[in-house]
Short mmCIF file of C-alpha atoms and ligand atoms in Angstrom, two decimals:
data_model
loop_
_atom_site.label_atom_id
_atom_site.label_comp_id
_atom_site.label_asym_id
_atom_site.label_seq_id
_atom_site.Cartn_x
_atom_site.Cartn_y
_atom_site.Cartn_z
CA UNK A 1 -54.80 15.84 17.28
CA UNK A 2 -52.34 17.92 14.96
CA UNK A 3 -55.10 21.03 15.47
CA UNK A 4 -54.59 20.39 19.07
CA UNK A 5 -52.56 23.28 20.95
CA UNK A 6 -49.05 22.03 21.61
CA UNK A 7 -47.65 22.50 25.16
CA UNK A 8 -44.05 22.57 25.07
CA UNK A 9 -42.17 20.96 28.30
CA UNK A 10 -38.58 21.90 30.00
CA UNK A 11 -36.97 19.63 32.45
CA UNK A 12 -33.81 21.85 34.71
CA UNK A 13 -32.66 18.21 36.34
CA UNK A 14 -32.47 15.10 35.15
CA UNK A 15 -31.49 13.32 38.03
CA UNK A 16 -33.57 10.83 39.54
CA UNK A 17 -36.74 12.56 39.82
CA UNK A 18 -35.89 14.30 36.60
CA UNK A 19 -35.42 10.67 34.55
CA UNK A 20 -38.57 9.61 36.22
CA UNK A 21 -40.63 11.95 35.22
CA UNK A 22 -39.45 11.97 31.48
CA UNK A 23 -39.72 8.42 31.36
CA UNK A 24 -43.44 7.95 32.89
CA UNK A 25 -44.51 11.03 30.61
CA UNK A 26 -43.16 9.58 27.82
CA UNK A 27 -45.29 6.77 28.91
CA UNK A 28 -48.69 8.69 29.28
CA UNK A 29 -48.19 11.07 27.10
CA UNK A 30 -50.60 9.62 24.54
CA UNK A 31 -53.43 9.09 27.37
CA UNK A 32 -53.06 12.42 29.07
CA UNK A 33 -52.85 14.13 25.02
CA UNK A 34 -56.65 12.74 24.41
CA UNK A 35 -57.66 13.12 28.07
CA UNK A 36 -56.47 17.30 27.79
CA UNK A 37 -56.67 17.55 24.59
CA UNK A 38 -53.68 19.33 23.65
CA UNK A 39 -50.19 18.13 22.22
CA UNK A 40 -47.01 17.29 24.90
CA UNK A 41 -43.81 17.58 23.76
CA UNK A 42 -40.76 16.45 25.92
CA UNK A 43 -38.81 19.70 24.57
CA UNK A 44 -35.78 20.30 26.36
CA UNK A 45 -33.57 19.54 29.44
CA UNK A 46 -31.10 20.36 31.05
CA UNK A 47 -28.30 18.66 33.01
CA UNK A 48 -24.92 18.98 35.10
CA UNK A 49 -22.87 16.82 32.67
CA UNK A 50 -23.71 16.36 29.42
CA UNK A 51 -21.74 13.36 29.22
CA UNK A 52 -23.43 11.22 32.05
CA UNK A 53 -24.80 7.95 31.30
CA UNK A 54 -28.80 8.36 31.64
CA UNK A 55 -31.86 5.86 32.06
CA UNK A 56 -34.00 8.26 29.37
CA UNK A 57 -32.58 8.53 25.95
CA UNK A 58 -32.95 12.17 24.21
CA UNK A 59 -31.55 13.89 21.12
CA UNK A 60 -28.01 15.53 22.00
CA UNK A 61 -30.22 18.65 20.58
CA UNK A 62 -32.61 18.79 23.47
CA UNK A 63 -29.99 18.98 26.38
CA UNK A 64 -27.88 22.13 27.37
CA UNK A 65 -25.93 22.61 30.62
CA UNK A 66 -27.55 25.95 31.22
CA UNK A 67 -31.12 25.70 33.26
CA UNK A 68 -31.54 29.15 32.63
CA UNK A 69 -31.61 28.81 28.99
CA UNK A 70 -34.32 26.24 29.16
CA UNK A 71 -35.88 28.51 32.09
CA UNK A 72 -36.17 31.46 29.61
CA UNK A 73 -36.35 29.79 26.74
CA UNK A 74 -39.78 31.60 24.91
CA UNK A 75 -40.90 28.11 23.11
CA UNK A 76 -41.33 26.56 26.40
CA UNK A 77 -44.36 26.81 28.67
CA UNK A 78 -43.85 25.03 31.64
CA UNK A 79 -40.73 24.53 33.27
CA UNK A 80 -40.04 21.34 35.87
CA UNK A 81 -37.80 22.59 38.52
CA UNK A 82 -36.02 19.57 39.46
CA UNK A 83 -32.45 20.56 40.15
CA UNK A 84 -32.88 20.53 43.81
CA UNK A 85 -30.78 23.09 46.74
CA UNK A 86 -31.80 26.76 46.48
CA UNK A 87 -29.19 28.81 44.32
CA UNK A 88 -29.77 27.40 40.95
CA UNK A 89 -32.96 26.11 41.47
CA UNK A 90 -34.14 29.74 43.08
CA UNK A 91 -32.75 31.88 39.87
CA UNK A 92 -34.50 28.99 37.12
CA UNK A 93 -37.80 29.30 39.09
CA UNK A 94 -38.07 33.03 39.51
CA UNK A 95 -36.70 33.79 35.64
CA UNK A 96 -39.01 31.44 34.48
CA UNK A 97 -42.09 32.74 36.50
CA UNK A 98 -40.60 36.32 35.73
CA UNK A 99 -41.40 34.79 31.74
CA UNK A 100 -45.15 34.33 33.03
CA UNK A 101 -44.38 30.51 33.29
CA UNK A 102 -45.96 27.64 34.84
CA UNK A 103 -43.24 26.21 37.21
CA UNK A 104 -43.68 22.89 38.70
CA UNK A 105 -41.29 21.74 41.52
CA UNK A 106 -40.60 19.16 44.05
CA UNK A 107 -38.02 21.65 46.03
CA UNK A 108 -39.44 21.92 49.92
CA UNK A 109 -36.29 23.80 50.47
CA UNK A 110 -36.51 26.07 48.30
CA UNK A 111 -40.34 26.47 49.06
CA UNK A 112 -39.60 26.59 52.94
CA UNK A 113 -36.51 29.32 52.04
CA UNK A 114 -38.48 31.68 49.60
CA UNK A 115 -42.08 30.50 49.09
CA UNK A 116 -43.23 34.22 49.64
CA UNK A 117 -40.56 35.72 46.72
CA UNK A 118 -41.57 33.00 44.62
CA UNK A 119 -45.20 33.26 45.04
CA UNK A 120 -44.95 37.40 44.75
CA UNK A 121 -42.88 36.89 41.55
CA UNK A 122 -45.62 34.29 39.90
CA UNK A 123 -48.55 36.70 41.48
CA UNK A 124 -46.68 39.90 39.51
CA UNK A 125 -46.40 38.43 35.92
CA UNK A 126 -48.84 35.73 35.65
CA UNK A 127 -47.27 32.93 36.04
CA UNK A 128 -48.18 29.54 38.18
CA UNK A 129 -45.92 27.74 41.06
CA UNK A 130 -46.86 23.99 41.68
CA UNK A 131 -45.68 21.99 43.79
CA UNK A 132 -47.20 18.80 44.65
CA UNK A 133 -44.50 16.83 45.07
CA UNK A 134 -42.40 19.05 47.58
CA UNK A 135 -43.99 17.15 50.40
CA UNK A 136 -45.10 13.76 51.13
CA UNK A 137 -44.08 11.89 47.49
CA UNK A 138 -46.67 10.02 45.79
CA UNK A 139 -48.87 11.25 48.56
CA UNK A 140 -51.49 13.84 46.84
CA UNK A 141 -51.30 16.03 50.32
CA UNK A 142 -51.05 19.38 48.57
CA UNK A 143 -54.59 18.98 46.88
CA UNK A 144 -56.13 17.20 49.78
CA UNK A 145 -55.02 20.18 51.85
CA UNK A 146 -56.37 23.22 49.63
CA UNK A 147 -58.58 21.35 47.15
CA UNK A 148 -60.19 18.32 49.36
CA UNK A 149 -60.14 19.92 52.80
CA UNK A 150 -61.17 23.60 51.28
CA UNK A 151 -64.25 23.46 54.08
CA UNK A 152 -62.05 22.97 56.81
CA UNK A 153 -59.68 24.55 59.38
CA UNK A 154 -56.58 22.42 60.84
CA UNK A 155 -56.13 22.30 64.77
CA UNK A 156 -53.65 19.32 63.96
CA UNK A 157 -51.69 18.15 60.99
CA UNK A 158 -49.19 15.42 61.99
CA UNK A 159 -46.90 13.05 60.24
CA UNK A 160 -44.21 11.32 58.79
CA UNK A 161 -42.50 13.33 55.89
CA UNK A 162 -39.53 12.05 55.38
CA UNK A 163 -39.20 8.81 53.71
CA UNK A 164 -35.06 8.30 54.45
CA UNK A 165 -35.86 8.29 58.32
CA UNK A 166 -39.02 6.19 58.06
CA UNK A 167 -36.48 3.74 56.18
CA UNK A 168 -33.40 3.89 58.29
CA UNK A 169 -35.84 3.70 61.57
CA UNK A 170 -37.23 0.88 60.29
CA UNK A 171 -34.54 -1.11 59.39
CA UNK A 172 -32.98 -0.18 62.70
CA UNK A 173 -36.07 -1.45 64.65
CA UNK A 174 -36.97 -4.39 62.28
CA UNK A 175 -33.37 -5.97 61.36
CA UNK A 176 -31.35 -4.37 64.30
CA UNK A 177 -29.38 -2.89 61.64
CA UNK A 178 -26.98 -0.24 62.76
CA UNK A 179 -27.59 3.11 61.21
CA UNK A 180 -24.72 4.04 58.95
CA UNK A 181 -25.34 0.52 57.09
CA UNK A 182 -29.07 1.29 56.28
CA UNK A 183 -28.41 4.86 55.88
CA UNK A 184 -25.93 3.72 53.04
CA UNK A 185 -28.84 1.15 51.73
CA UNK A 186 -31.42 4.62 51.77
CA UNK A 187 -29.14 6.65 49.65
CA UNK A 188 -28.36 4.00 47.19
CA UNK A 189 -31.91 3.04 46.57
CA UNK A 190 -32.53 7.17 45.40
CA UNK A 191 -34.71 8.21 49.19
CA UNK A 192 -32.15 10.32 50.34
CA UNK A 193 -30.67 14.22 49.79
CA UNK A 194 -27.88 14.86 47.79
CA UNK A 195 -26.72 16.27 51.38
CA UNK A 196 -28.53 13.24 53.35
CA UNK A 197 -27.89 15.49 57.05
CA UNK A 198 -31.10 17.43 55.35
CA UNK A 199 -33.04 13.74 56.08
CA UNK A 200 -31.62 12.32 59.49
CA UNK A 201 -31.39 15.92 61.32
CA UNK A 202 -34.89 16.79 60.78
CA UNK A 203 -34.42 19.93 57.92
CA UNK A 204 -36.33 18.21 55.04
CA UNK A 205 -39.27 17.03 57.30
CA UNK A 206 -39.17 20.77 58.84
CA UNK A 207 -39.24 22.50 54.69
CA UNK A 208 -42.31 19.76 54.09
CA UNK A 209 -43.83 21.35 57.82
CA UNK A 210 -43.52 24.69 56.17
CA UNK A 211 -44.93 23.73 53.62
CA UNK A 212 -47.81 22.83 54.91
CA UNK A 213 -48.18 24.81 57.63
CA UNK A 214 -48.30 27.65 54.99
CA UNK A 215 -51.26 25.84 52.73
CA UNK A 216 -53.44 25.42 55.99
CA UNK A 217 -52.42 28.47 58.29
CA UNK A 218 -50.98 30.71 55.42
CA UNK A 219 -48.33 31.40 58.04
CA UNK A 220 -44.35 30.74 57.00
CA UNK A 221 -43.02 29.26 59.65
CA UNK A 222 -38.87 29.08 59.08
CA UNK A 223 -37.11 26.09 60.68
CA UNK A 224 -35.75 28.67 62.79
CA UNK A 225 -39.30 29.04 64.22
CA UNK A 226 -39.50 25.31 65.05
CA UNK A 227 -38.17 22.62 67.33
CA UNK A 228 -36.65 20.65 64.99
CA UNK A 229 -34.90 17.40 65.95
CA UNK A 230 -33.28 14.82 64.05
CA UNK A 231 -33.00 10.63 64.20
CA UNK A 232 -29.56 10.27 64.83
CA UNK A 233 -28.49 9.96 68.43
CA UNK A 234 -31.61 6.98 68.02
CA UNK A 235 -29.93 3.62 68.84
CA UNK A 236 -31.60 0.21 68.60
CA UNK A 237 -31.86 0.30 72.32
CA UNK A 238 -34.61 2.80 72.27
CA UNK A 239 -36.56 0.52 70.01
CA UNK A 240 -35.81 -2.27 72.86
CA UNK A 241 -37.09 0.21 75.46
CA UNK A 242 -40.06 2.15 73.82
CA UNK A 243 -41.58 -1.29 72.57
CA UNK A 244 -41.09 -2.31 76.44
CA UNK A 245 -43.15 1.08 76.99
CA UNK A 246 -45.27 -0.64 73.97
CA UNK A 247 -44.47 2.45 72.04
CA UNK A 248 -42.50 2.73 67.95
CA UNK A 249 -40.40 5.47 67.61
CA UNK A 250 -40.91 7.38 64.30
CA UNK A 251 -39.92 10.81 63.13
CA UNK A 252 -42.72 13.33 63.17
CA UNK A 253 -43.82 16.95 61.81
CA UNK A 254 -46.50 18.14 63.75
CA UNK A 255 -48.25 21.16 62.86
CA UNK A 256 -50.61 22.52 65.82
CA UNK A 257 -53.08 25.25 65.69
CA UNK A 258 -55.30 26.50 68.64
CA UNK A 259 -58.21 28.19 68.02
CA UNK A 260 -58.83 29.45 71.10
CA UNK A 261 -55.68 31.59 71.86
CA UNK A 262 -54.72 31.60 67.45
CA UNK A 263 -51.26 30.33 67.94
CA UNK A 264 -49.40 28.25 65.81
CA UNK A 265 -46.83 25.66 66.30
CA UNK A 266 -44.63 23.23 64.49
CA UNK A 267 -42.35 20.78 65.47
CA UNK A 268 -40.23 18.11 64.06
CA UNK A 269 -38.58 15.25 66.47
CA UNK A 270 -38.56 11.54 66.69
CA UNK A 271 -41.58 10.38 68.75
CA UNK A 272 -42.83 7.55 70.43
CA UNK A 273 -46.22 6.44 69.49
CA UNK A 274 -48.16 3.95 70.61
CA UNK A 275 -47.58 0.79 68.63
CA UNK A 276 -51.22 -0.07 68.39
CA UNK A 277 -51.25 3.95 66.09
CA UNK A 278 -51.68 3.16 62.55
CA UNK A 279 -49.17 5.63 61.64
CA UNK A 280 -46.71 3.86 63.97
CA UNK A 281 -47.33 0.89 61.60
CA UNK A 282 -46.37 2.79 58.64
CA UNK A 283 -43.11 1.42 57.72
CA UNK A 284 -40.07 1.38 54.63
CA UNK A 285 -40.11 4.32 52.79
CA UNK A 286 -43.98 5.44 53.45
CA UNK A 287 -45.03 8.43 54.70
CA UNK A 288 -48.49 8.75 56.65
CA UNK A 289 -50.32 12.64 57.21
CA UNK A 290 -53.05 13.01 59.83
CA UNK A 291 -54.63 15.40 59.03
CA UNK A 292 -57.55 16.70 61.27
CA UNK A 293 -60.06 19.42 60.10
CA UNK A 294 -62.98 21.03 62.02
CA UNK A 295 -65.17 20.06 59.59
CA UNK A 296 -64.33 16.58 58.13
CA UNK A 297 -62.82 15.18 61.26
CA UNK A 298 -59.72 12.84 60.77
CA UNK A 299 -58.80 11.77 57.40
CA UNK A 300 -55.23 10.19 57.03
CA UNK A 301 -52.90 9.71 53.58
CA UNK A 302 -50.13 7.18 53.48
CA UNK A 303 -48.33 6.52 50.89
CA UNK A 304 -44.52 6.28 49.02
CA UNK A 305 -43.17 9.34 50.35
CA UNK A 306 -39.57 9.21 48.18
CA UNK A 307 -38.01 7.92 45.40
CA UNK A 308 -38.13 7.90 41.57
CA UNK A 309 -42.27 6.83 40.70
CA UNK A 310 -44.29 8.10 43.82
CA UNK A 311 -42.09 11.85 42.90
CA UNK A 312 -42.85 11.56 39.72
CA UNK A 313 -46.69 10.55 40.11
CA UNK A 314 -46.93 13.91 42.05
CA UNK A 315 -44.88 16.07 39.03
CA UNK A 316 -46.74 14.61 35.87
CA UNK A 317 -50.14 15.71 38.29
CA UNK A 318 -48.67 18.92 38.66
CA UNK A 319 -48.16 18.87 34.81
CA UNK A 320 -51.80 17.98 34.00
CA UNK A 321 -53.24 20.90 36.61
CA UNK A 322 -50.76 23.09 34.35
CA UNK A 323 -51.97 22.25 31.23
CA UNK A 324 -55.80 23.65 32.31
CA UNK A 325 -54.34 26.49 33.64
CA UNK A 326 -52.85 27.52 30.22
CA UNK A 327 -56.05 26.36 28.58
CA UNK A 328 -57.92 28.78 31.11
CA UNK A 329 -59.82 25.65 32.43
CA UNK A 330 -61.53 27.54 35.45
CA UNK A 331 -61.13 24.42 38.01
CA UNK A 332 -57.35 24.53 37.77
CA UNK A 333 -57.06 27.88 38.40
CA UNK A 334 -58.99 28.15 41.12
CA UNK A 335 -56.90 25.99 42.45
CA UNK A 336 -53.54 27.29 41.67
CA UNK A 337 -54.68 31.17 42.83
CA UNK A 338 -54.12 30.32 46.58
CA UNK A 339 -50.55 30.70 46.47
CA UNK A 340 -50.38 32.63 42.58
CA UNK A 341 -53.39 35.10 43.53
CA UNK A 342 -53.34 38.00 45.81
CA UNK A 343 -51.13 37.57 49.20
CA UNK A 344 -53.75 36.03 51.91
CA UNK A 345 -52.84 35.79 55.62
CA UNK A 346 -54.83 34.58 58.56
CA UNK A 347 -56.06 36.84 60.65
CA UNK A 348 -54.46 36.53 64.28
CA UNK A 349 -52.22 33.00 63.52
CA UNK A 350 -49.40 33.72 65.50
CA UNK A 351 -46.33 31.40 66.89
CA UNK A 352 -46.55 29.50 69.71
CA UNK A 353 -43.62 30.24 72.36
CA UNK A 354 -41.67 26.78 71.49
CA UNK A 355 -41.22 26.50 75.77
CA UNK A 356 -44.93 26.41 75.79
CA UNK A 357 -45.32 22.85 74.02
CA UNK A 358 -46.79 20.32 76.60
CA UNK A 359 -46.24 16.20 75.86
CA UNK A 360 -45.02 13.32 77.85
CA UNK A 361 -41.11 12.60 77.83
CA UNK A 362 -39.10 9.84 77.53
CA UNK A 363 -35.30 9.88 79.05
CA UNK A 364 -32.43 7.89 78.15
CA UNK A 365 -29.41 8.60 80.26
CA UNK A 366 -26.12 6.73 80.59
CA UNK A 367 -25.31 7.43 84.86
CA UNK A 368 -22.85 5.93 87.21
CA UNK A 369 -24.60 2.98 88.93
CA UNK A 370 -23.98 3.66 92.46
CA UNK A 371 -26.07 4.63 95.36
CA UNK A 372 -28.00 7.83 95.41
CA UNK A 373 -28.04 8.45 91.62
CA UNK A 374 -31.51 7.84 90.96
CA UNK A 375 -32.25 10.60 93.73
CA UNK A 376 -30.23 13.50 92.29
CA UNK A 377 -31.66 12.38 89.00
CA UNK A 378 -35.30 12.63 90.79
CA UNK A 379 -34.39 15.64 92.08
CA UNK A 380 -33.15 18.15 89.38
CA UNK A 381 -36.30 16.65 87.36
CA UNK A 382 -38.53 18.03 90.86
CA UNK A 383 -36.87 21.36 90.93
CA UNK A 384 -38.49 21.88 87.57
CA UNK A 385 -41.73 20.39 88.24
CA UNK A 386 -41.43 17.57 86.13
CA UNK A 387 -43.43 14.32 87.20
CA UNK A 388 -41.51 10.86 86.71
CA UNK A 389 -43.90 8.29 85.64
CA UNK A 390 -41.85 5.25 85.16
CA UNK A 391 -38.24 4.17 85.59
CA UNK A 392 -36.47 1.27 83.44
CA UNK A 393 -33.11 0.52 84.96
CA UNK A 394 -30.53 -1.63 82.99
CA UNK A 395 -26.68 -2.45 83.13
CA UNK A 396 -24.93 -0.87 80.70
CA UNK A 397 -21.16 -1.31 78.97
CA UNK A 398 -18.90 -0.41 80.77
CA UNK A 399 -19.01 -1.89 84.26
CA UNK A 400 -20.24 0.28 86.54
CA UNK A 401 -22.57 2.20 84.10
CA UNK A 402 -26.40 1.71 84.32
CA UNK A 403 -28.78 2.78 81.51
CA UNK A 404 -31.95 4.80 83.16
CA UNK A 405 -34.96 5.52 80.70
CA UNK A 406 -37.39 7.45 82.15
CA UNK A 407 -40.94 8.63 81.21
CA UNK A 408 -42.70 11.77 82.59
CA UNK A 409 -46.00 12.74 83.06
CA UNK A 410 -47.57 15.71 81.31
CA UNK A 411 -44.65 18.57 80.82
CA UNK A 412 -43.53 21.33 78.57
CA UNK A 413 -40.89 22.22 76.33
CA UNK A 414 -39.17 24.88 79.10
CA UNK A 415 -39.07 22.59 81.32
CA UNK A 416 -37.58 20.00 80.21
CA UNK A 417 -35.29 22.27 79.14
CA UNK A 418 -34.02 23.41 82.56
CA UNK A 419 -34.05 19.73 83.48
CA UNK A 420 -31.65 18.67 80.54
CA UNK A 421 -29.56 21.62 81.68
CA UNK A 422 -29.43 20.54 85.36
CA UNK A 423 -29.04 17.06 84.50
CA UNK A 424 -26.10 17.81 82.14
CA UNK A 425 -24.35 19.71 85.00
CA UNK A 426 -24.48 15.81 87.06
CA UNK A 427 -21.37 14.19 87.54
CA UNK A 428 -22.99 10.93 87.37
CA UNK A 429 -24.61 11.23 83.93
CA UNK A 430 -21.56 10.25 81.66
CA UNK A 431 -22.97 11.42 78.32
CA UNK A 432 -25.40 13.90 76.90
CA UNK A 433 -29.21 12.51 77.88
CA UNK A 434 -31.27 11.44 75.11
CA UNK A 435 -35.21 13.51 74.92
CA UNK A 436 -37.85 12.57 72.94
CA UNK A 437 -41.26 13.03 72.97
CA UNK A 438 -44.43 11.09 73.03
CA UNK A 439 -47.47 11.25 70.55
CA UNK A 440 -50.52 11.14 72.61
CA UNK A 441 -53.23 12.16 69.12
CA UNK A 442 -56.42 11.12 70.41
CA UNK A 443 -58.14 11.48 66.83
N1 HSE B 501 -35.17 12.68 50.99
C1 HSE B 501 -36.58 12.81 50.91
C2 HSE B 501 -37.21 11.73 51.77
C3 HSE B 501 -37.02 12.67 49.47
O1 HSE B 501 -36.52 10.79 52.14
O2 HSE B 501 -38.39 11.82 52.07
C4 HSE B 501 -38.45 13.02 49.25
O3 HSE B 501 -38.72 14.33 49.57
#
């Protein structure tokens, strides 16, 4: 192997993902060197604190504190982005891609935030962006979306993408364990954010949507674009009354394209699904995609969506697909030239008004129990056009309250809208009403 080229490796991050990947590389290293036939070497990294105490041992020589330096550095071919947030991490990504680098990273938010500079900057001095483990973990979505699925278009991508929320929602239904408690258990365990309000308000399931939603529509959608919804106002109650539905409740991106009319829309919220769903069985840390093309049908990918191995499965693959692209192996490159090659749009994909969204709601609201409530309730929900199609009634802390969960027929996002407004304005509703929707995928 000594004539073998040698492919020299930089690692800006070595925090969890970071350690993970240096430690299961240092593991395959010797497989993957015969399988690619080239030499790996482990060459630098850098960190926040030199000082702090680290599952991977390395030489004092290989670390710095400055990513750019490793970034730049002109011994170093590809660089693993894996510092996370989108100052730092932005700069190391586009100075190393300005170098003509391969940059691998597992940053959605960055991705989501400035995909289209990034991409422009690789496209303009030969460099590659991969990024297989921005969305979905150990789940190999990004290849099974532009490699797998090439054939096909994508009325309907759904899922859960966030492994924290899968967890916490979970443990809430499962152990009817209150949600600070598990969120605390999620963190320590390596699923969540740095910032964990990116997890439990929806933002890192809505950078994984963009994500996506760019592979299949080549369309950026910003958060900004979406409905984007988080799990915390859930309480274990819901569980109680959605399983009484005979519905689960898990978080959900869901990526919607009609053909007919060419629009576009994506959405992140909890929703209830019925429990008989397979991906409302999908529970802990796994995520699940649905993903239906025109041509394949309905294929579905679950899998570890967070933490330390499935992350790192996803970088080292990201690794191997940037080893043939510096050896010019032509399979590699075509598939890295999607997002590296010349800018491609689709024709006509254009964004959905978000009021134009149609489900089935479900309504938790906290009202006065006295005579005549149900009726106004009834009421402002009639002035908008919006169909009740069952009540649940229960008392409710303190005396005199009464907990009302409602489900609706078929409505839409404006809609319901007007109705929370109306409802809101109700002297007998005593707190902000809970909405969330309800999956019907017929796959
Ligand atoms: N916080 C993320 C999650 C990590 O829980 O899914 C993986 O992207």
């Amino acid at each position: 192997m000594k004539s073998a080229p040698l492919i020299r490796i930089g690692i800006c991050g070595l925090g969890t993902v970071g350690q993970g990947v240096w430690r299961h590389l240092t593991r395959v290293r010797g497989d993957l060197e015969t399988r690619l036939g080239v030499r790996l070497e482990l060459a630098r990294a850098s960190v926040r604190d030199l000082r702090k105490p680290r599952s991977v041992r390395l030489a004092p020589s290989r670390l710095t504190t400055d990513a750019l330096e490793v970034a730049t550095d002109p011994n170093i071919d590809i660089v693993c982005e894996l510092i996370g947030g989108t100052t730092v991490a932005r700069d190391v990504t586009l100075a190393a891609l300005g170098c003509g680098k391969v940059v691998i990273s597992a940053n959605k938010a960055l991705i989501c935030g400035h995909g289209a500079e990034i991409f422009a900057m690789a496209r303009k001095h030969g460099g590659h962006f991969l990024f297989e483990a921005s969305v979905a973990g150990g789940i190999p979505i990004i290849k099974a979306l532009r490699e797998g699925l090439v054939a096909n278009r994508f009325p309907l991508i759904y899922g859960i993408l966030n492994g924290t929320c899968n967890y916490i929602l979970t443990q809430m239904e499962e152990q009817d364990a209150p949600y600070t408690a598990v969120l605390g258990e999620a963190k320590r365990l390596g699923y969540a954010e740095a910032d964990e309000s990116l997890d439990v308000e929806g933002w890192d399931t809505a950078h994984k949507a963009a994500v996506l939603a760019y592979l299949a529509h080549r369309t950026w959608v910003k958060p900004s674009q979406m409905i984007v919804e988080g799990i915390d106002r859930i309480t274990p109650a819901d569980f109680k009354h959605a399983a009484a539905l005979g519905y689960g409740i898990k978080l959900l991106a869901v990526i919607a394209r009609d053909f007919a009319t060419d629009e576009l829309s994506v959405r992140v919220h909890p929703t209830l699904l019925p429990e008989s769903h397979v991906v409302a069985k999908v529970s802990g840390v796994f995520n699940a995609v649905s993903v239906r093309g025109d041509v394949a049908g309905t294929t579905l990918y679950i899998g570890r969506g967070a933490g330390q191995d499935a992350t790192s499965s996803a970088v080292i693959s990201d690794l191997v697909d940037a080893v043939s692209l510096l050896k010019n192996d032509r399979r590699a490159f075509i598939t890295a030239r999607k997002e590296s090659g010349p800018e491609q749009r689709a024709p006509g994909c254009r964004l959905a008004p978000l009021g134009h969204i149609r489900c089935r709601y479900y309504l938790r609201l906290k009202v006065s129990d006295e005579p005549g409530v149900l009726a106004r309730i009834a009421a402002a929900m009639a002035a908008q056009k919006v169909s009740i199609a069952s009540v649940i009634q229960s008392a409710q802390e303190p005396a005199g309250s009464a907990s009302l969960v409602l489900t609706t027929h078929v409505s839409d996002e404006r809609a319901m809208g007007a109705t929370l407004a109306r409802l809101a304005r109700l002297g007998c509703v005593q707190e902000p009403p809970l909405l969330l929707r309800i999956g019907d995928f017929a796959d």
